[in-house]
Short mmCIF file of C-alpha atoms in Angstrom, two decimals:
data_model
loop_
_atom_site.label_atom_id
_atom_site.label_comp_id
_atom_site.label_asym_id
_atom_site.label_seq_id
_atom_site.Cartn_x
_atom_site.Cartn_y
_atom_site.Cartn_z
CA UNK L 1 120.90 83.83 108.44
CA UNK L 2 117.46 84.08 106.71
CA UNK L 3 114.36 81.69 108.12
CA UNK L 4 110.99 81.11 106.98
CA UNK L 5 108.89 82.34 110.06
CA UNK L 6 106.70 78.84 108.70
CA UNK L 7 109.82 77.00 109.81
CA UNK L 8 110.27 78.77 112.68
CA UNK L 9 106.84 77.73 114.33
CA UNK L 10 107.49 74.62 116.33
CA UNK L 11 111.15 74.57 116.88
CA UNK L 12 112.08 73.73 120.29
CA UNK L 13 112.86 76.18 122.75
CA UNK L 14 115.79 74.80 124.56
CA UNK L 15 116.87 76.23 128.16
CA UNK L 16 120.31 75.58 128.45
CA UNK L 17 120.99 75.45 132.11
CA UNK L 18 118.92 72.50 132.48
CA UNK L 19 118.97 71.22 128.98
CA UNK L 20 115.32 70.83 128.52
CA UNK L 21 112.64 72.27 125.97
CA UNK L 22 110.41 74.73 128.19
CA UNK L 23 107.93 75.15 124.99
CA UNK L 24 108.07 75.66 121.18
CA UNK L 25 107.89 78.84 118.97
CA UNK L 26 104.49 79.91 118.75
CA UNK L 27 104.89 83.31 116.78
CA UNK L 28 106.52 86.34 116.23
CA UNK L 29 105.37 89.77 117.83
CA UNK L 30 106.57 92.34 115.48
CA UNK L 31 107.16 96.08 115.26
CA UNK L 32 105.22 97.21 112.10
CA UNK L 33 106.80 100.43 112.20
CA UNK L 34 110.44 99.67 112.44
CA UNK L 35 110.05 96.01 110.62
CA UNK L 36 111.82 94.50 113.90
CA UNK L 37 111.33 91.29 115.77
CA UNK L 38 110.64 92.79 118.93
CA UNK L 39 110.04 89.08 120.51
CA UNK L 40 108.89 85.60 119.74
CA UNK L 41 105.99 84.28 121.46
CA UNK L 42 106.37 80.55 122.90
CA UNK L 43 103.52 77.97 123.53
CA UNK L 44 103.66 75.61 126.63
CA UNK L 45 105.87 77.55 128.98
CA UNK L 46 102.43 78.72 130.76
CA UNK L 47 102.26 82.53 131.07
CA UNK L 48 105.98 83.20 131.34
CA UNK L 49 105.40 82.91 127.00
CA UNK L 50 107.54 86.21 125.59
CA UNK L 51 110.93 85.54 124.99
CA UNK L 52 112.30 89.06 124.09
CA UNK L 53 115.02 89.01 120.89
CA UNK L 54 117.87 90.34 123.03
CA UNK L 55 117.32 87.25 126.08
CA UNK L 56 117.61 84.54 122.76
CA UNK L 57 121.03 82.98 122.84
CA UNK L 58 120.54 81.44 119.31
CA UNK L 59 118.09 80.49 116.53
CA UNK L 60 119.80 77.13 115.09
CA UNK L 61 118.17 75.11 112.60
CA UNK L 62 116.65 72.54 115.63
CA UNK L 63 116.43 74.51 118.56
CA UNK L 64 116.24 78.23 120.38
CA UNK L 65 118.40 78.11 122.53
CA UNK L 66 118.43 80.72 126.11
CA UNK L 67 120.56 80.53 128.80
CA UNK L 68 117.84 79.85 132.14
CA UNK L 69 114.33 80.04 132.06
CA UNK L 70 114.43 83.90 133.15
CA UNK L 71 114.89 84.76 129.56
CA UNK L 72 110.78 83.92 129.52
CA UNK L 73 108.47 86.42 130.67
CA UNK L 74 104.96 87.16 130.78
CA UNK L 75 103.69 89.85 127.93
CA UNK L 76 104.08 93.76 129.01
CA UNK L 77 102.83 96.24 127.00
CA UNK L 78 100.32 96.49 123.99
CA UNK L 79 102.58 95.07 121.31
CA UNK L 80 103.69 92.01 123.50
CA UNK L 81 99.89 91.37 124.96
CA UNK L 82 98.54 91.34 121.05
CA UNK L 83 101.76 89.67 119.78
CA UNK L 84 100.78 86.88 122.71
CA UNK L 85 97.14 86.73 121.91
CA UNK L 86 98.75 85.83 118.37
CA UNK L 87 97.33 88.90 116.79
CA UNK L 88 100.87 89.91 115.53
CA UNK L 89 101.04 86.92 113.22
CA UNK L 90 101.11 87.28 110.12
CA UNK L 91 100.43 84.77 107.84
CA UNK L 92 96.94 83.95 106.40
CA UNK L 93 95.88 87.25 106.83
CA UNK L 94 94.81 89.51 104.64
CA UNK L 95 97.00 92.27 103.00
CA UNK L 96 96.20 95.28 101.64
CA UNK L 97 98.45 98.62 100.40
CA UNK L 98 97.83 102.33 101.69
CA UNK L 99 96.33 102.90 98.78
CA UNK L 100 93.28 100.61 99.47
CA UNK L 101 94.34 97.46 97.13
CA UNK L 102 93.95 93.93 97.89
CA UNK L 103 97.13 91.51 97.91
CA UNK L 104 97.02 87.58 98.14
CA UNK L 105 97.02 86.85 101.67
CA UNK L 106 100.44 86.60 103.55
CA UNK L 107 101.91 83.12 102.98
CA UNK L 108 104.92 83.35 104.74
CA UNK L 109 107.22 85.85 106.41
CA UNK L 110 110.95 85.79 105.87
CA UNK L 111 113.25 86.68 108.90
CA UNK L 112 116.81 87.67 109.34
CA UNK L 113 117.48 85.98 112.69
CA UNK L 114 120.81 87.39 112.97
CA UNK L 115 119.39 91.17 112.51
CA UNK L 116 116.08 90.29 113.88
CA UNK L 117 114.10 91.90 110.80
CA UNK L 118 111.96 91.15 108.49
CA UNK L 119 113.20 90.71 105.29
CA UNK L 120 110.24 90.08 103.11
CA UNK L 121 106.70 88.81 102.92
CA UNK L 122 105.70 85.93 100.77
CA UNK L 123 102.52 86.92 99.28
CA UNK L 124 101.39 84.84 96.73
CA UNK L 125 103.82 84.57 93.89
CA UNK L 126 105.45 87.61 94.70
CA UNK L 127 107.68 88.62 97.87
CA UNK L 128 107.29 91.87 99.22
CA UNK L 129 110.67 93.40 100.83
CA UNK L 130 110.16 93.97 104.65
CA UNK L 131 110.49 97.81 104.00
CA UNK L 132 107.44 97.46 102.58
CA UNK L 133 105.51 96.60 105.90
CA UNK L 134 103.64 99.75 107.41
CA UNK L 135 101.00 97.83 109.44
CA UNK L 136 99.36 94.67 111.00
CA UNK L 137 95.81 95.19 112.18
CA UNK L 138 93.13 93.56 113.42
CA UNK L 139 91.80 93.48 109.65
CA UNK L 140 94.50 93.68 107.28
CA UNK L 141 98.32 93.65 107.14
CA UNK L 142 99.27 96.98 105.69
CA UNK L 143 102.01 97.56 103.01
CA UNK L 144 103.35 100.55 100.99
CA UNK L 145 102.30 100.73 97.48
CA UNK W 1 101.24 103.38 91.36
CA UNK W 2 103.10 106.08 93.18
CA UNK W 3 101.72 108.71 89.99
CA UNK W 4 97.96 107.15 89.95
CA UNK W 5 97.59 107.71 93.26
CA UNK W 6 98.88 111.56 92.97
CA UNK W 7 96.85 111.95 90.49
CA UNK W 8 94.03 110.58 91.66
CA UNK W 9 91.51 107.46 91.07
CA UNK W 10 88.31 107.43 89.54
CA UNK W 11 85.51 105.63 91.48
CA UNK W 12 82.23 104.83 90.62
CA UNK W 13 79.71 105.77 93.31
CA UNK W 14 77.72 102.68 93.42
CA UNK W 15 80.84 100.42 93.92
CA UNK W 16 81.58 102.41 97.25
CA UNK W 17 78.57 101.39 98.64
CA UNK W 18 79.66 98.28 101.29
CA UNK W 19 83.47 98.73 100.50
CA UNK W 20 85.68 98.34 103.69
CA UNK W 21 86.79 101.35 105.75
CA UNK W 22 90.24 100.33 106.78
CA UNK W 23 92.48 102.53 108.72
CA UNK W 24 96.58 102.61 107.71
CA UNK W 25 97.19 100.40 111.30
CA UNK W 26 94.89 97.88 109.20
CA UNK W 27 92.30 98.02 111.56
CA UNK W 28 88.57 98.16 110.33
CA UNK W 29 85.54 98.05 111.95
CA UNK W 30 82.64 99.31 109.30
CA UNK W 31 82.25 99.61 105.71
CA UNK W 32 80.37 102.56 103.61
CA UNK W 33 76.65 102.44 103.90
CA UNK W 34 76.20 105.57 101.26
CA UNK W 35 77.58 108.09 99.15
CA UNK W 36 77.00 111.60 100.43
CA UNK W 37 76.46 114.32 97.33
CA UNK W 38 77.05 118.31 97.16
CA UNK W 39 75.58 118.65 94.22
CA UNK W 40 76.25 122.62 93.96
CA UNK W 41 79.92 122.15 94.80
CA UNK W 42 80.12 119.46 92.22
CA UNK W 43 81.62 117.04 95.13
CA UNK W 44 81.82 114.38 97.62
CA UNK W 45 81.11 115.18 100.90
CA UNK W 46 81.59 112.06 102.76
CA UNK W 47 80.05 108.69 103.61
CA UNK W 48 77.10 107.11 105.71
CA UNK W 49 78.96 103.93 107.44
CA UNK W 50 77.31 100.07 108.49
CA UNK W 51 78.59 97.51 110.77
CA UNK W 52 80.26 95.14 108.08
CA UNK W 53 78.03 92.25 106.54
CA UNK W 54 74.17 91.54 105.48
CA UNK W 55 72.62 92.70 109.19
CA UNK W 56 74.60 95.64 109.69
CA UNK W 57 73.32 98.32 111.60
CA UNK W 58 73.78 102.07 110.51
CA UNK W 59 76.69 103.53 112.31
CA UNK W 60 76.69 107.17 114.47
CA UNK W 61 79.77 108.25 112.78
CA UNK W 62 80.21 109.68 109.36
CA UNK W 63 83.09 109.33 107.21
CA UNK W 64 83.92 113.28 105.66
CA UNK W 65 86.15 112.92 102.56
CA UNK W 66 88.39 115.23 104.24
CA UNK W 67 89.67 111.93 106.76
CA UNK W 68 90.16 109.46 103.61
CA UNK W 69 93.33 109.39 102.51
CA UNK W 70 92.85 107.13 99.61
CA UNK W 71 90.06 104.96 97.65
CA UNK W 72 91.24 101.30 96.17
CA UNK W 73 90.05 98.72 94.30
CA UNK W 74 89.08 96.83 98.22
CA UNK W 75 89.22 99.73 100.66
CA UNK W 76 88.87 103.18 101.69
CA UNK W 77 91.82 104.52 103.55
CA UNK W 78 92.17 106.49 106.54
CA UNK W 79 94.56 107.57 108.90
CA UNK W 80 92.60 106.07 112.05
CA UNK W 81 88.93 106.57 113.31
CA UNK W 82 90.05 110.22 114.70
CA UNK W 83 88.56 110.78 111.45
CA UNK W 84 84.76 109.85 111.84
CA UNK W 85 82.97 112.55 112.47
CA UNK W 86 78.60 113.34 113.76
CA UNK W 87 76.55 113.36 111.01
CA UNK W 88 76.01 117.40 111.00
CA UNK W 89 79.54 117.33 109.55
CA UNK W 90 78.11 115.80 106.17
CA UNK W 91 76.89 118.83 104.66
CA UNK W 92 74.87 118.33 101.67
CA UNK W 93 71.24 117.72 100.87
CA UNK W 94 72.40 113.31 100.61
CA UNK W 95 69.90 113.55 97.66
CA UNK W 96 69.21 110.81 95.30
CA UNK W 97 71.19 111.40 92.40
CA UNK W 98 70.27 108.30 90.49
CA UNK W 99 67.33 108.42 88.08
CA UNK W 100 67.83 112.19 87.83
CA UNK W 101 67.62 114.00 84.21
CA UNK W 102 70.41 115.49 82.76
CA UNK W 103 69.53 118.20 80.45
CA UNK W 104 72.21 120.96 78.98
CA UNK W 105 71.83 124.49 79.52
CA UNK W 106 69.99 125.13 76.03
CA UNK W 107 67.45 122.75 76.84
CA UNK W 108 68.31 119.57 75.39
CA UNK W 109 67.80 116.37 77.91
CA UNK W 110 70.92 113.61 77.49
CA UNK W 111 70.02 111.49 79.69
CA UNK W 112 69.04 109.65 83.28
CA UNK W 113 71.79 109.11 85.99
CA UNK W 114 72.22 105.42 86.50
CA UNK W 115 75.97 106.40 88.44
CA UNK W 116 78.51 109.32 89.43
CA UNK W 117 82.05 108.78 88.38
CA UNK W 118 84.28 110.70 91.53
CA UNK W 119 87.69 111.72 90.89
CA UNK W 120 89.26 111.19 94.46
CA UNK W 121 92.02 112.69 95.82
CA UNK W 122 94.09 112.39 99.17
CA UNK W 123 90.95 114.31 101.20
CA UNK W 124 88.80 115.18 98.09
CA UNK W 125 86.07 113.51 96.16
CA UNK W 126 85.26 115.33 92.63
CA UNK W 127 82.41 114.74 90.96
CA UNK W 128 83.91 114.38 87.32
CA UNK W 129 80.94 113.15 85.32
CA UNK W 130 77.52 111.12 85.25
CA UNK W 131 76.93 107.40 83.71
CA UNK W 132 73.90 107.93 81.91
CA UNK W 133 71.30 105.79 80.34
CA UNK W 134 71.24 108.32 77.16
CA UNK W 135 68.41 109.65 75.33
CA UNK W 136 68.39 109.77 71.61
CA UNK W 137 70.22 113.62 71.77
CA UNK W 138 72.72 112.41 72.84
CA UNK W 139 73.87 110.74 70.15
CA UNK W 140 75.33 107.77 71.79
CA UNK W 141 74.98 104.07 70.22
CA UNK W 142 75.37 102.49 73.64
CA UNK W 143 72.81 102.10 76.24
CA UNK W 144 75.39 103.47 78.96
CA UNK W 145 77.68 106.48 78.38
CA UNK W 146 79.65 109.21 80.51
CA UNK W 147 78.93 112.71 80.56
CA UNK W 148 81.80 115.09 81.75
CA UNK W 149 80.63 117.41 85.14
CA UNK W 150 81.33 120.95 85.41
CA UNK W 151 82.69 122.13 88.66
CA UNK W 152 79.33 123.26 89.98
CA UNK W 153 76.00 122.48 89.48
CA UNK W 154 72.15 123.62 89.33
CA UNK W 155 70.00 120.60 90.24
CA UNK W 156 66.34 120.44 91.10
CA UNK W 157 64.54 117.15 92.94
CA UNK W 158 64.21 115.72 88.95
CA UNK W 159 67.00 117.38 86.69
CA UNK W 160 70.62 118.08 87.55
CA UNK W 161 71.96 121.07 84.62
CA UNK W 162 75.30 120.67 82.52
CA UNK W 163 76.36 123.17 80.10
CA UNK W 164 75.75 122.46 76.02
CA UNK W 165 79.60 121.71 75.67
CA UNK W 166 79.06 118.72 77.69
CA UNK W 167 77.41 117.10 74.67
CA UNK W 168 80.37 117.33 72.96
CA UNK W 169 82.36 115.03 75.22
CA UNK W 170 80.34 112.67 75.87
CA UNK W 171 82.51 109.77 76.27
CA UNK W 172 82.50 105.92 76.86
CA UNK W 173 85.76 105.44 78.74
CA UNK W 174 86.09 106.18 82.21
CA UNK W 175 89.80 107.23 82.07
CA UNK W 176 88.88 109.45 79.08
CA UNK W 177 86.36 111.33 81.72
CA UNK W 178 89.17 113.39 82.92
CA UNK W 179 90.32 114.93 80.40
CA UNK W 180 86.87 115.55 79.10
CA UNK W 181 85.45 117.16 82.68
CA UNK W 182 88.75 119.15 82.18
CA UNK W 183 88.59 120.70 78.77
CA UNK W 184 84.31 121.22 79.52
CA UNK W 185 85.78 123.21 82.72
CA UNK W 186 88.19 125.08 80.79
CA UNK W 187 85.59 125.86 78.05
CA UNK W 188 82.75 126.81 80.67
CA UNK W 189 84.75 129.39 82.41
#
């Protein structure tokens, strides 16, 4: 199944063994270089806030859904800490290829929740495929040319 | 885009000056402050950097042209800031090129330098030709035209020398540049 990362943002996080929402979807912390979903960062569960893609249960259209709260845990690592900070987001920032050319700014990010990729980037009128992602930086989001 | 960027892009110096210096993890932390010249090598040897925006303060680093692995339209392109170097790695005199004479080998002035068109390449910056503001010789009927560069160069403090040939391909399209600096190369040797 495809999802607009736009979509995404928001959606309940639902812990099944108690049947309660322990936050929403905050963002996405990505792996430039592989194009993978390494996590998805969620708001309101205090510092417990990476919920790795191999502890989610499922993505459904109104809900998250995890099995216990454990699936939560606090960022490790450089990806995770930037990906919490919300540095790994995408959208609104600026793009540019390896060749030193401007793109419109990333509008939205399309995600295959069952593979965990990222299938393309909305940029402006045009969609970029997800192979096309090399980078995201503190300055630009970096594509192929 | 895949070819043009094989083959190289033609810059003009003056529109490098404040352009972002972005590495390929998009990160980017200063922009070009100036061009830096070898005149006698006929190339670029690399670029003075700024903090970004209207107050910002040189930089200790230097860009060589070696690091950049590509100029665009928006950035310069490097691997990552491994690249920046101390300024004794610029070599080259970082002379003012603009306002300079250009006058052929058999004596006949073409010109003033109001820019330097740069052919750059994955680590390389050429210098490929001068925009001029042309002098009646050189028989241009605009006030801005492009003389094709040899390889190397003789330049003074005032007058930088091209060979007599160059008159003959004096040019107002920058894309036609190349192919002039290339037959006034193949001629000159």
């Amino acid at each position: 199944m495809s999802t607009n990362l736009s979509d995404l943002k928001g959606r309940d996080v639902l812990d099944l063994a108690t049947a309660k929402a322990v936050g929403t979807v905050a963002s996405v912390v990505i792996d430039a270089s592989t194009g993978r979903i390494s996590a998805l960062t969620v708001s309101g569960s205090g510092d417990a806030d990476v919920l790795r893609w191999d502890k989610i249960k499922a993505i459904g259209p109104d809900a998250v859904t995890i099995e216990d709260a454990s699936a939560l845990t606090a960022a490790q690592g450089a990806s995770e800490e930037a990906g919490s900070r919300g540095d790994t987001d995408p959208i609104g920032r600026r793009v540019l290829t390896v060749d030193g050319d401007e793109l419109p700014k990333v509008d939205d990010l399309a995600i295959d929740t069952d593979a965990g990729s990222v299938v393309g980037l909305q940029v402006g009128d045009q969609v970029l495929g997800g192979m096309r992602l090399r980078a995201i930086g503190d300055y630009a989001v970096i594509v192929t040319a | 885009m895949t070819a043009s960027s094989e083959q190289g892009r033609i810059v003009r110096a003056t529109d490098l000056i404040g352009r972002r210096v972005v590495t390929l993890g998009g990160n980017s932390s200063v922009e070009v402050k100036d061009v830096v010249f070898d005149t006698s090598a006929g190339s670029v040897t690399g670029f003075t950097l700024r903090a970004p925006g209207l107050l910002g303060g040189p930089q200790s680093v230097v860009l060589p042209i070696a690091g950049v692995e590509s100029i665009g339209d928006d950035a310069v392109m490097i691997t990552d800031e491994q690249v920046f170097a101390q300024p004794e790695a610029l070599v080259g005199s970082g002379d003012d090129i603009m306002g300079d004479r250009i006058i052929t080998d058999d004596g006949t002035a073409l010109g003033t330098v109001t820019d330097v068109a740069v052919l750059v390449t994955k680590g390389d910056g050429d210098i490929i030709g001068f925009e001029i503001e042309p002098t009646d010789a050189a028989g241009a009927n605009t006030d801005r035209v492009l003389v094709p560069s040899p390889d190397a160069l003789a330049m003074s403090d005032e007058a930088i020398v091209v060979p007599a040939a160059a008159r003959d391909h004096i040019t107002t399209d920058v894309d036609a540049l190349r192919s002039a600096a290339a037959s006034l190369r193949g001629s000159s040797s």
